[in-house]
Amino acid sequence: HGTAMCGIIAASQNGQGTVGVAFGARVLPVKVADAMGLASVADVAAGVDFALSRGVRVINLSLGTRVGSQAL
């Protein structure tokens, strides 16, 4: 899912009319889930902190949770 989102956002022009909605944007992939697609709230918060510490200005989170979290 994350790879598909990165393509939609930042895909380079391919010569056949496809280009990302933010052509030329830089992407910093941050994986927080395990092989089953599960991550703790703490892992997600750590991933957000990691991205922010590197100057990321836009973060896409495609996730769902039943746990309310002040950190997130």
JSON list of C-alpha atoms in Angstrom, two decimals:
[
{"chain": "A", "resi": 1, "resn": "HIS", "atom": "CA", "xyz": [0.00, 0.00, 0.00]},
{"chain": "A", "resi": 2, "resn": "GLY", "atom": "CA", "xyz": [2.76, 2.44, 0.90]},
{"chain": "A", "resi": 3, "resn": "THR", "atom": "CA", "xyz": [4.56, 1.84, -2.40]},
{"chain": "A", "resi": 4, "resn": "ALA", "atom": "CA", "xyz": [1.36, 2.53, -4.33]},
{"chain": "A", "resi": 5, "resn": "MET", "atom": "CA", "xyz": [0.78, 5.76, -2.39]},
{"chain": "A", "resi": 6, "resn": "CYS", "atom": "CA", "xyz": [4.34, 6.90, -3.07]},
{"chain": "A", "resi": 7, "resn": "GLY", "atom": "CA", "xyz": [3.77, 6.32, -6.78]},
{"chain": "A", "resi": 8, "resn": "ILE", "atom": "CA", "xyz": [0.55, 8.31, -6.79]},
{"chain": "A", "resi": 9, "resn": "ILE", "atom": "CA", "xyz": [2.24, 11.14, -4.92]},
{"chain": "A", "resi": 10, "resn": "ALA", "atom": "CA", "xyz": [5.72, 11.40, -6.42]},
{"chain": "A", "resi": 11, "resn": "ALA", "atom": "CA", "xyz": [5.89, 9.31, -9.61]},
{"chain": "A", "resi": 12, "resn": "SER", "atom": "CA", "xyz": [8.33, 10.60, -12.23]},
{"chain": "A", "resi": 13, "resn": "GLN", "atom": "CA", "xyz": [6.94, 11.34, -15.67]},
{"chain": "A", "resi": 14, "resn": "ASN", "atom": "CA", "xyz": [7.03, 8.08, -17.59]},
{"chain": "A", "resi": 15, "resn": "GLY", "atom": "CA", "xyz": [6.58, 9.35, -21.16]},
{"chain": "A", "resi": 16, "resn": "GLN", "atom": "CA", "xyz": [3.09, 7.84, -21.40]},
{"chain": "A", "resi": 17, "resn": "GLY", "atom": "CA", "xyz": [1.16, 10.54, -19.56]},
{"chain": "A", "resi": 18, "resn": "THR", "atom": "CA", "xyz": [1.57, 9.30, -15.99]},
{"chain": "A", "resi": 19, "resn": "VAL", "atom": "CA", "xyz": [3.00, 11.61, -13.36]},
{"chain": "A", "resi": 20, "resn": "GLY", "atom": "CA", "xyz": [2.55, 11.90, -9.60]},
{"chain": "A", "resi": 21, "resn": "VAL", "atom": "CA", "xyz": [0.33, 14.59, -8.08]},
{"chain": "A", "resi": 22, "resn": "ALA", "atom": "CA", "xyz": [3.44, 16.10, -6.44]},
{"chain": "A", "resi": 23, "resn": "PHE", "atom": "CA", "xyz": [5.90, 15.47, -9.27]},
{"chain": "A", "resi": 24, "resn": "GLY", "atom": "CA", "xyz": [9.45, 15.91, -7.96]},
{"chain": "A", "resi": 25, "resn": "ALA", "atom": "CA", "xyz": [8.52, 15.42, -4.30]},
{"chain": "A", "resi": 26, "resn": "ARG", "atom": "CA", "xyz": [10.99, 13.49, -2.18]},
{"chain": "A", "resi": 27, "resn": "VAL", "atom": "CA", "xyz": [9.75, 10.46, -0.26]},
{"chain": "A", "resi": 28, "resn": "LEU", "atom": "CA", "xyz": [11.07, 9.08, 3.02]},
{"chain": "A", "resi": 29, "resn": "PRO", "atom": "CA", "xyz": [9.60, 5.61, 3.54]},
{"chain": "A", "resi": 30, "resn": "VAL", "atom": "CA", "xyz": [9.27, 4.69, 7.21]},
{"chain": "A", "resi": 31, "resn": "LYS", "atom": "CA", "xyz": [8.12, 1.15, 7.98]},
{"chain": "A", "resi": 32, "resn": "VAL", "atom": "CA", "xyz": [6.59, 0.59, 11.40]},
{"chain": "A", "resi": 33, "resn": "ALA", "atom": "CA", "xyz": [4.46, -2.53, 10.83]},
{"chain": "A", "resi": 34, "resn": "ASP", "atom": "CA", "xyz": [5.57, -6.15, 11.02]},
{"chain": "A", "resi": 35, "resn": "ALA", "atom": "CA", "xyz": [5.10, -8.75, 8.27]},
{"chain": "A", "resi": 36, "resn": "MET", "atom": "CA", "xyz": [1.44, -9.15, 9.28]},
{"chain": "A", "resi": 37, "resn": "GLY", "atom": "CA", "xyz": [0.81, -5.41, 8.96]},
{"chain": "A", "resi": 38, "resn": "LEU", "atom": "CA", "xyz": [0.58, -4.90, 12.72]},
{"chain": "A", "resi": 39, "resn": "ALA", "atom": "CA", "xyz": [2.25, -2.11, 14.67]},
{"chain": "A", "resi": 40, "resn": "SER", "atom": "CA", "xyz": [1.89, -0.81, 18.19]},
{"chain": "A", "resi": 41, "resn": "VAL", "atom": "CA", "xyz": [0.83, 2.77, 18.82]},
{"chain": "A", "resi": 42, "resn": "ALA", "atom": "CA", "xyz": [4.33, 3.34, 20.25]},
{"chain": "A", "resi": 43, "resn": "ASP", "atom": "CA", "xyz": [5.93, 2.07, 17.01]},
{"chain": "A", "resi": 44, "resn": "VAL", "atom": "CA", "xyz": [3.76, 4.38, 14.90]},
{"chain": "A", "resi": 45, "resn": "ALA", "atom": "CA", "xyz": [4.57, 7.34, 17.16]},
{"chain": "A", "resi": 46, "resn": "ALA", "atom": "CA", "xyz": [8.28, 6.51, 16.90]},
{"chain": "A", "resi": 47, "resn": "GLY", "atom": "CA", "xyz": [7.98, 6.44, 13.11]},
{"chain": "A", "resi": 48, "resn": "VAL", "atom": "CA", "xyz": [6.33, 9.86, 13.11]},
{"chain": "A", "resi": 49, "resn": "ASP", "atom": "CA", "xyz": [9.04, 11.22, 15.42]},
{"chain": "A", "resi": 50, "resn": "PHE", "atom": "CA", "xyz": [11.70, 9.75, 13.11]},
{"chain": "A", "resi": 51, "resn": "ALA", "atom": "CA", "xyz": [10.19, 11.49, 10.08]},
{"chain": "A", "resi": 52, "resn": "LEU", "atom": "CA", "xyz": [9.78, 14.81, 11.88]},
{"chain": "A", "resi": 53, "resn": "SER", "atom": "CA", "xyz": [13.37, 14.71, 13.11]},
{"chain": "A", "resi": 54, "resn": "ARG", "atom": "CA", "xyz": [14.45, 14.58, 9.45]},
{"chain": "A", "resi": 55, "resn": "GLY", "atom": "CA", "xyz": [12.44, 17.65, 8.44]},
{"chain": "A", "resi": 56, "resn": "VAL", "atom": "CA", "xyz": [9.46, 15.91, 6.85]},
{"chain": "A", "resi": 57, "resn": "ARG", "atom": "CA", "xyz": [6.60, 18.36, 6.35]},
{"chain": "A", "resi": 58, "resn": "VAL", "atom": "CA", "xyz": [3.85, 16.02, 5.11]},
{"chain": "A", "resi": 59, "resn": "ILE", "atom": "CA", "xyz": [3.12, 12.55, 6.53]},
{"chain": "A", "resi": 60, "resn": "ASN", "atom": "CA", "xyz": [0.67, 10.02, 5.10]},
{"chain": "A", "resi": 61, "resn": "LEU", "atom": "CA", "xyz": [-0.56, 7.43, 7.59]},
{"chain": "A", "resi": 62, "resn": "SER", "atom": "CA", "xyz": [-2.78, 4.69, 6.21]},
{"chain": "A", "resi": 63, "resn": "LEU", "atom": "CA", "xyz": [-3.80, 2.88, 9.35]},
{"chain": "A", "resi": 64, "resn": "GLY", "atom": "CA", "xyz": [-6.61, 2.17, 11.70]},
{"chain": "A", "resi": 65, "resn": "THR", "atom": "CA", "xyz": [-6.69, 1.79, 15.44]},
{"chain": "A", "resi": 66, "resn": "ARG", "atom": "CA", "xyz": [-9.13, 1.32, 18.26]},
{"chain": "A", "resi": 67, "resn": "VAL", "atom": "CA", "xyz": [-6.76, 2.85, 20.77]},
{"chain": "A", "resi": 68, "resn": "GLY", "atom": "CA", "xyz": [-6.91, 6.57, 21.50]},
{"chain": "A", "resi": 69, "resn": "SER", "atom": "CA", "xyz": [-3.45, 8.05, 21.77]},
{"chain": "A", "resi": 70, "resn": "GLN", "atom": "CA", "xyz": [-2.28, 11.48, 22.87]},
{"chain": "A", "resi": 71, "resn": "ALA", "atom": "CA", "xyz": [1.06, 10.79, 21.17]},
{"chain": "A", "resi": 72, "resn": "LEU", "atom": "CA", "xyz": [-0.56, 10.38, 17.76]}
]
